Tab-separated table of C-alpha atoms in Angstrom:
chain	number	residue	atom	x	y	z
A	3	UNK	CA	0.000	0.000	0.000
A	4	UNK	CA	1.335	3.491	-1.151
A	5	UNK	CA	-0.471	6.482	-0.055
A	6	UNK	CA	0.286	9.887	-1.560
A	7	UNK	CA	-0.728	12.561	1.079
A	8	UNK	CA	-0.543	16.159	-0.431
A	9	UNK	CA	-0.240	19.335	2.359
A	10	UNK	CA	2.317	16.916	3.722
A	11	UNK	CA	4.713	19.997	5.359
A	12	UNK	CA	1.412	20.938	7.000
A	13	UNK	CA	-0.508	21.225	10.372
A	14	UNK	CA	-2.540	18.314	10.026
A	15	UNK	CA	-0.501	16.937	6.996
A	16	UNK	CA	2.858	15.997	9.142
A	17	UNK	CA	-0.100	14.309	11.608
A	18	UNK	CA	-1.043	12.399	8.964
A	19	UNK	CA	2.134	10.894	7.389
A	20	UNK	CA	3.760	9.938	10.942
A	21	UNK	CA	0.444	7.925	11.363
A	22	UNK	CA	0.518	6.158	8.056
A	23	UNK	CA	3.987	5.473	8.963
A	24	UNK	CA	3.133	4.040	12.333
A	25	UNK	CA	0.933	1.847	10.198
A	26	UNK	CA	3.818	0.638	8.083
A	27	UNK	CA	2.336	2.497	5.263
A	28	UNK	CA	4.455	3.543	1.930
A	29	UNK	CA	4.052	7.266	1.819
A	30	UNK	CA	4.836	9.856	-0.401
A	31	UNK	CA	4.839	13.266	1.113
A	32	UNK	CA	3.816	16.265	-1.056
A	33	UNK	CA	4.081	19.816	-0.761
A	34	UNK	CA	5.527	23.411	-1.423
A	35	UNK	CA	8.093	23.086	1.045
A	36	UNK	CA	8.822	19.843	2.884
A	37	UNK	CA	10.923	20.811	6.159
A	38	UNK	CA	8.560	19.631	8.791
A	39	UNK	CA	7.904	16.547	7.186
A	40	UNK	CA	9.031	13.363	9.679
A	41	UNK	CA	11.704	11.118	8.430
A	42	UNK	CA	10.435	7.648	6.799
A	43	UNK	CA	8.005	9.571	4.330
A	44	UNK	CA	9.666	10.194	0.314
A	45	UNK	CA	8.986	13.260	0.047
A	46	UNK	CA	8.514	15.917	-3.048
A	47	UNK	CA	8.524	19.017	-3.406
A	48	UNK	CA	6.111	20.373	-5.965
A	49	UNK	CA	3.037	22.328	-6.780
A	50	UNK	CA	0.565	19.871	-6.900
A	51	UNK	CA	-1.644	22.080	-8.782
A	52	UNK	CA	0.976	22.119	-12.093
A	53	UNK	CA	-0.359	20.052	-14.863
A	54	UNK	CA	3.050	19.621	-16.951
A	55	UNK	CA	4.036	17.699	-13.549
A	56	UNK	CA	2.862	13.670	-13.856
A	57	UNK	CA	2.764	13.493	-9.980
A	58	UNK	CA	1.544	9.584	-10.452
A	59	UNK	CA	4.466	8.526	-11.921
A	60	UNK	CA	6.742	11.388	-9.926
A	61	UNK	CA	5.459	9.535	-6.984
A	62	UNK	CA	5.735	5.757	-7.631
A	63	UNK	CA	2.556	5.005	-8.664
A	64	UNK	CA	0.819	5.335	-5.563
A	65	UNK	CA	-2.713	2.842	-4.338
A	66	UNK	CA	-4.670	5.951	-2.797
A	67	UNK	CA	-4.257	9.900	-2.491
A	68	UNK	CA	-4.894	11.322	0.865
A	69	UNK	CA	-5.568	15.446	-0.280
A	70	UNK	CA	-5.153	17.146	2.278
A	71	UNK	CA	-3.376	20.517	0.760
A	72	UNK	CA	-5.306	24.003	1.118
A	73	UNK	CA	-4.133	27.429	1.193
A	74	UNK	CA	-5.414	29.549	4.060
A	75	UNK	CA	-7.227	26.976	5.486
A	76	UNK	CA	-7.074	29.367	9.499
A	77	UNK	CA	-8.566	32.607	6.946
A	78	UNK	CA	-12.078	31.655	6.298
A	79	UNK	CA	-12.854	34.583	4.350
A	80	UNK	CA	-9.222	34.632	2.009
A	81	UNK	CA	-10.112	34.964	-1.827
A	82	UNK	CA	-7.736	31.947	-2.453
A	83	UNK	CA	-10.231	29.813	-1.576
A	84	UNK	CA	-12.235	30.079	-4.755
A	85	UNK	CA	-9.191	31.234	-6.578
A	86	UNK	CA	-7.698	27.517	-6.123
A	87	UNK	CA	-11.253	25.835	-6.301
A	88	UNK	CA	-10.872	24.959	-9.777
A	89	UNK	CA	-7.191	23.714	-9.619
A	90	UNK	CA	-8.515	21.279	-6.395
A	91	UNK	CA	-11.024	19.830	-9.041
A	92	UNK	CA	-8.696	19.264	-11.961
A	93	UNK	CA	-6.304	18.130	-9.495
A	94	UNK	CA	-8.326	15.229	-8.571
A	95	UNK	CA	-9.338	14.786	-11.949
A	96	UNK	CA	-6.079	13.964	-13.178
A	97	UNK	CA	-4.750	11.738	-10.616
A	98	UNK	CA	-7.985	9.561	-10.990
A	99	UNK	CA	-7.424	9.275	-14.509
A	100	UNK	CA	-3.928	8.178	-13.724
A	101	UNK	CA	-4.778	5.410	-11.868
A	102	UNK	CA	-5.559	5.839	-8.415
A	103	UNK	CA	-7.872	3.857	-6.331
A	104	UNK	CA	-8.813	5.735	-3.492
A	105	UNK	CA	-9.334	9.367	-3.148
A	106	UNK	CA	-9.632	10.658	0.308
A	107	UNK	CA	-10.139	14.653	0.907
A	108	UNK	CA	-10.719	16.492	3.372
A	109	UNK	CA	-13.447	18.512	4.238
A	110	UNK	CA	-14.931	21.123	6.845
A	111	UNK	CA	-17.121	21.460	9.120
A	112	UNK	CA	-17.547	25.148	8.003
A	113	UNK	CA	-19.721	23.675	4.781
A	114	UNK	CA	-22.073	23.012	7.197
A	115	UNK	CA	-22.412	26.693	8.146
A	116	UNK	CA	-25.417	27.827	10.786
A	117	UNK	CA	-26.896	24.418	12.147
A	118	UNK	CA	-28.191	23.287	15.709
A	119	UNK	CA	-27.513	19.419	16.647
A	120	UNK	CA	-25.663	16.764	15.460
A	121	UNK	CA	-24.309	17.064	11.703
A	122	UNK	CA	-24.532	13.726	9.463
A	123	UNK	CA	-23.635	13.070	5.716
A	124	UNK	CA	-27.577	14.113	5.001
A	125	UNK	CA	-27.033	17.190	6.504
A	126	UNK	CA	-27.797	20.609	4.357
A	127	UNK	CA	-24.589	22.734	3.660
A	128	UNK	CA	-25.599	26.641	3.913
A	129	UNK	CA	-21.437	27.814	4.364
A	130	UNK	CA	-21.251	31.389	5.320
A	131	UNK	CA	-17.979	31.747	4.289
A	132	UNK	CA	-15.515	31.368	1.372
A	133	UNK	CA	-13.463	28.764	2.754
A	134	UNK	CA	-16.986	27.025	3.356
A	135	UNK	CA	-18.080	27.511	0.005
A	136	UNK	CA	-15.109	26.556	-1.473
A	137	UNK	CA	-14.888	23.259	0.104
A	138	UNK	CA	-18.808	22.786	-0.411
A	139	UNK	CA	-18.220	23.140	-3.661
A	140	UNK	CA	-15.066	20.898	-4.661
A	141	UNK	CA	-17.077	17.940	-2.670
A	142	UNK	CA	-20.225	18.591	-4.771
A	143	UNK	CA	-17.963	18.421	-7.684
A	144	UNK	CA	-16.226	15.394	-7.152
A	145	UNK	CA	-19.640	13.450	-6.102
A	146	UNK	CA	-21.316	14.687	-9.376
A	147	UNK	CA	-18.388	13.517	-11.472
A	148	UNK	CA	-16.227	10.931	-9.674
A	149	UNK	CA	-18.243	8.792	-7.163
A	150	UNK	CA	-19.000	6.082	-9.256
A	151	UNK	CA	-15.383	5.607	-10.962
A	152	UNK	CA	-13.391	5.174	-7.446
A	153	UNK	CA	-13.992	5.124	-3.790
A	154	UNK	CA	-14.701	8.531	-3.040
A	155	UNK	CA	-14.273	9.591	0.569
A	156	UNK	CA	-14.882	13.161	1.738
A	157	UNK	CA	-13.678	13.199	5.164
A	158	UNK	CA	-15.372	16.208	6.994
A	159	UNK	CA	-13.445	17.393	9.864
A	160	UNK	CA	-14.754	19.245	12.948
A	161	UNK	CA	-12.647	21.471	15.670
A	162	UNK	CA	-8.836	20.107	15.679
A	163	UNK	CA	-6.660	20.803	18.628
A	164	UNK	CA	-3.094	20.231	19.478
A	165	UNK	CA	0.195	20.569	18.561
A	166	UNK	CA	-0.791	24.392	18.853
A	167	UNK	CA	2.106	26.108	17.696
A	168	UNK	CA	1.639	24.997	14.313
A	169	UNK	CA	-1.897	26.067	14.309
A	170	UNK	CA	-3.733	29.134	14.373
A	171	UNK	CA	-6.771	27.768	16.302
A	172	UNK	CA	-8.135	29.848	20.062
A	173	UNK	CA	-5.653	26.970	21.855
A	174	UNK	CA	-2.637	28.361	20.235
A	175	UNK	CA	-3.953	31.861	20.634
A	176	UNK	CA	-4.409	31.031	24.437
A	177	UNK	CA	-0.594	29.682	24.640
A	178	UNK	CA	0.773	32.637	23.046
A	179	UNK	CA	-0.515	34.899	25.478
A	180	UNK	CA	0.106	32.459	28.927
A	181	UNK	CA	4.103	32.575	27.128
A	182	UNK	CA	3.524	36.689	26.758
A	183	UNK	CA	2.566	36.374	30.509
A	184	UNK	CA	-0.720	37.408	30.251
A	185	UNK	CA	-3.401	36.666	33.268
A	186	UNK	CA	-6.181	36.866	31.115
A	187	UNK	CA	-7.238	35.620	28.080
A	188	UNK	CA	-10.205	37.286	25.943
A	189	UNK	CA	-13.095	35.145	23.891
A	190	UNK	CA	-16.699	35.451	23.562
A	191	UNK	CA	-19.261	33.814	25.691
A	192	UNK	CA	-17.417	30.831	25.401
A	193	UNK	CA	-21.160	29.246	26.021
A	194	UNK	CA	-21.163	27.475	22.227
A	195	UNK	CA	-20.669	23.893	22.168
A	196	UNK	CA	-18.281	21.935	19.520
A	197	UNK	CA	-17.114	18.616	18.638
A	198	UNK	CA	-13.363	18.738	19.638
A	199	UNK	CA	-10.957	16.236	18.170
A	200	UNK	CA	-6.416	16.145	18.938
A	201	UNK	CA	-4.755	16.628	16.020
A	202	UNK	CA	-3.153	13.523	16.734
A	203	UNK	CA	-6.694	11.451	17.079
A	204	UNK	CA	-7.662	13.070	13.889
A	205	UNK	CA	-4.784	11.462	11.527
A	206	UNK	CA	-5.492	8.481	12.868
A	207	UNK	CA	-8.691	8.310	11.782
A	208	UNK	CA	-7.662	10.524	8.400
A	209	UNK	CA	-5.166	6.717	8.018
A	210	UNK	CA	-8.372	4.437	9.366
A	211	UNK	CA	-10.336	5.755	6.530
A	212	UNK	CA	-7.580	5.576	3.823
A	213	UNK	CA	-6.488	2.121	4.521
A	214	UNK	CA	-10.070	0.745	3.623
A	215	UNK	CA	-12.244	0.703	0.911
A	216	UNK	CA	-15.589	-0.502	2.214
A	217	UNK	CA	-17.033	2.602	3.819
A	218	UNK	CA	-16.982	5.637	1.253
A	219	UNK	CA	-19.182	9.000	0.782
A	220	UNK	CA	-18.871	11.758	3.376
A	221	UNK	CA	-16.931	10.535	6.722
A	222	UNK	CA	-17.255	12.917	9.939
A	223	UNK	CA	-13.899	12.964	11.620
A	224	UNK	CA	-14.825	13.893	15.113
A	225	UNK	CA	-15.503	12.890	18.667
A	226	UNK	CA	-19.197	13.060	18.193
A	227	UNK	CA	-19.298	15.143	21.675
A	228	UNK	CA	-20.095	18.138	22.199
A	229	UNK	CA	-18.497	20.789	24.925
A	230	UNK	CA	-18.475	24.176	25.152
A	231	UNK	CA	-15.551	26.198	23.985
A	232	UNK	CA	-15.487	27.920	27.630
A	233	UNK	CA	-14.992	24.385	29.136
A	234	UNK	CA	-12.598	22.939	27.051
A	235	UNK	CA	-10.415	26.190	27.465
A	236	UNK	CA	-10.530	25.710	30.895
A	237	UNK	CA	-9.706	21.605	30.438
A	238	UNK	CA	-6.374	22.788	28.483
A	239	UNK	CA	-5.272	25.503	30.541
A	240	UNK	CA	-6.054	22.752	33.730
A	241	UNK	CA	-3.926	20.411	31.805
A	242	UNK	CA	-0.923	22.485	31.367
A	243	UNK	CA	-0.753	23.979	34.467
A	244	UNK	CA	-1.122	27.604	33.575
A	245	UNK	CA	-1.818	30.989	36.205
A	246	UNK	CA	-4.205	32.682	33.259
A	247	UNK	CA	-8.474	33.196	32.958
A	248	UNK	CA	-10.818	33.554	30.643
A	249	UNK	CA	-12.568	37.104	30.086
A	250	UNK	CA	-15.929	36.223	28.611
A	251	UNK	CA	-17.537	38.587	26.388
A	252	UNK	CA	-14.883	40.536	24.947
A	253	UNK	CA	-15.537	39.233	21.349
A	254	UNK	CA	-19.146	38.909	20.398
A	255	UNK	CA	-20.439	35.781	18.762
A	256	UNK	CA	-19.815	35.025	14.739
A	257	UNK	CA	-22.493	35.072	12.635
A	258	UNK	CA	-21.579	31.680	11.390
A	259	UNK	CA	-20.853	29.758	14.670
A	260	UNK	CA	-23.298	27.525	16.050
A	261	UNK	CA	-24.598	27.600	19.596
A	262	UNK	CA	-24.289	23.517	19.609
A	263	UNK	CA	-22.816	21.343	16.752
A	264	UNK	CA	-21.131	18.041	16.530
A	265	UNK	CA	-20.657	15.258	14.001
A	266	UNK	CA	-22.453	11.591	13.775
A	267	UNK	CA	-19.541	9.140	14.170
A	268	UNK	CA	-21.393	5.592	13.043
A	269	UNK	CA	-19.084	5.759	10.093
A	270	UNK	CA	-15.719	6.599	11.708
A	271	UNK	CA	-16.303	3.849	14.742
A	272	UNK	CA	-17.217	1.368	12.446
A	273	UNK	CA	-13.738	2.048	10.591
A	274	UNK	CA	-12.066	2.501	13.770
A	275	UNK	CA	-13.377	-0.507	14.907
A	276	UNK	CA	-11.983	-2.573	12.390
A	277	UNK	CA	-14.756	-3.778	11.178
A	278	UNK	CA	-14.268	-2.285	7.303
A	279	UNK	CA	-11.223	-3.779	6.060
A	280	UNK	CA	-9.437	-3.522	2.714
């Protein structure tokens, strides 16, 4: 098994390969720059989105593509997201027409946009911003055209945490002012409930879902629990033993952020559980 995973230098990207590793996977590691990535991966460094470039013979002909690349992916509201919309598609296009298997890429919770409850693959997408739209788009695209040619996963990611300074998520802003030696730390109401999932939980289950090829279609990658932001702040800054509160209220509420939200997980724990093999 040879699994090319694209965004390899990046936050969730590096995640990914050292799991497929673990797993005694054959992995070649894409991206613009390839310092991060850990040792064991082959790694390339190229623009994925260059169509002179045969990146499925570049990289040995590989049994599944774990996409994972995205520009701005922390700047929901960058104009790159629809700029690079169209090269995602063709992208995807081509390496299916090479050869490839499996196509796994991932998606966003922030399709979903305003919604109350738990969020399953029937779910309506209303995204209320361009890095929503832009991924709600590329997955309509690739179902319309590709689902019947390959096994198509879209795996739909919720709230990822750890490994913070890589990130750009409220836990790395929290640790960057505890390091400033701050005492308190400004958010909203903090009262709005998520589905929060490690970094580190979420490649494995980003390498569950490649490595099989019986469960297919959109995937939630999640913890299927919900807790509010206020209390999981509180859970890290327990955890790491920091002097430093939260100041509720200081930022009001986004337009697009739920009061409660989390993902169904029947399709992840049946992968997880190993009961859909290749």
């Amino acid at each position: 098994m040879r699994v090319l995973v694209t965004g390899a230098n990046g936050y969730i990207g590096r995640h990914a390969v050292t799991a497929l590793l673990h797993r005694g996977v054959s992995v070649a590691a894409v991206d613009l720059r390839t310092d991060c990535i850990p040792t064991g991966a082959d790694t390339y460094q190229t623009n994925i989105f260059d169509e002179s470039i045969d990146l499925y013979h570049l990289t040995g002909y590989p049994d599944a593509v774990l996409h994972l690349a995205w520009q701005d992916g922390f700047i929901h509201q960058s104009l790159a997201h629809l700029d690079n919309l169209p090269h995602h598609f063709r992208f995807c296009q081509r390496m299916v027409k090479s050869g490839i298997k499996t196509l796994a890429v991932m998606g966003t919770i922030h399709e979903i946009g305003y919604h109350v409850g738990k969020v399953d693959e029937n779910t309506l997408c209303y995204p209320q911003t361009l890095y929503g739209i832009a991924k709600n788009a590329l997955r309509q695209a690739l179902f319309a055209s590709l689902n019947d040619t390959i096994h198509l996963m879209w795996l739909r990611a919720f709230y990822v945490y750890g490994d913070d300074k890589a990130s750009h998520s409220v836990f790395s802003k929290l640790s960057e002012s505890f390091e400033r030696g701050e005492k308190l730390f400004p958010i909203n109401s903090g009262k709005g409930k998520c589905d929060f999932l490690p970094v580190s939980m979420l490649a494995e289950q980003l390498t569950a879902c490649v490595l099989q090829n019986k469960v297919n279609g959109i995937i939630h990658c999640c913890s299927g629990k919900p807790i509010s932001l206020a209390e999981k702040l509180k859970e890290y800054i327990d955890e790491h033993g920091w002097d430093i509160r939260l100041q509720y209220n200081i930022f009001p509420e986004r337009s697009y952020d739920s009061p409660a939200l989390w993902g169904d997980t029947d399709k992840i724990k049946q992968i997880m559980e190993g009961t859909a093999k290749r």
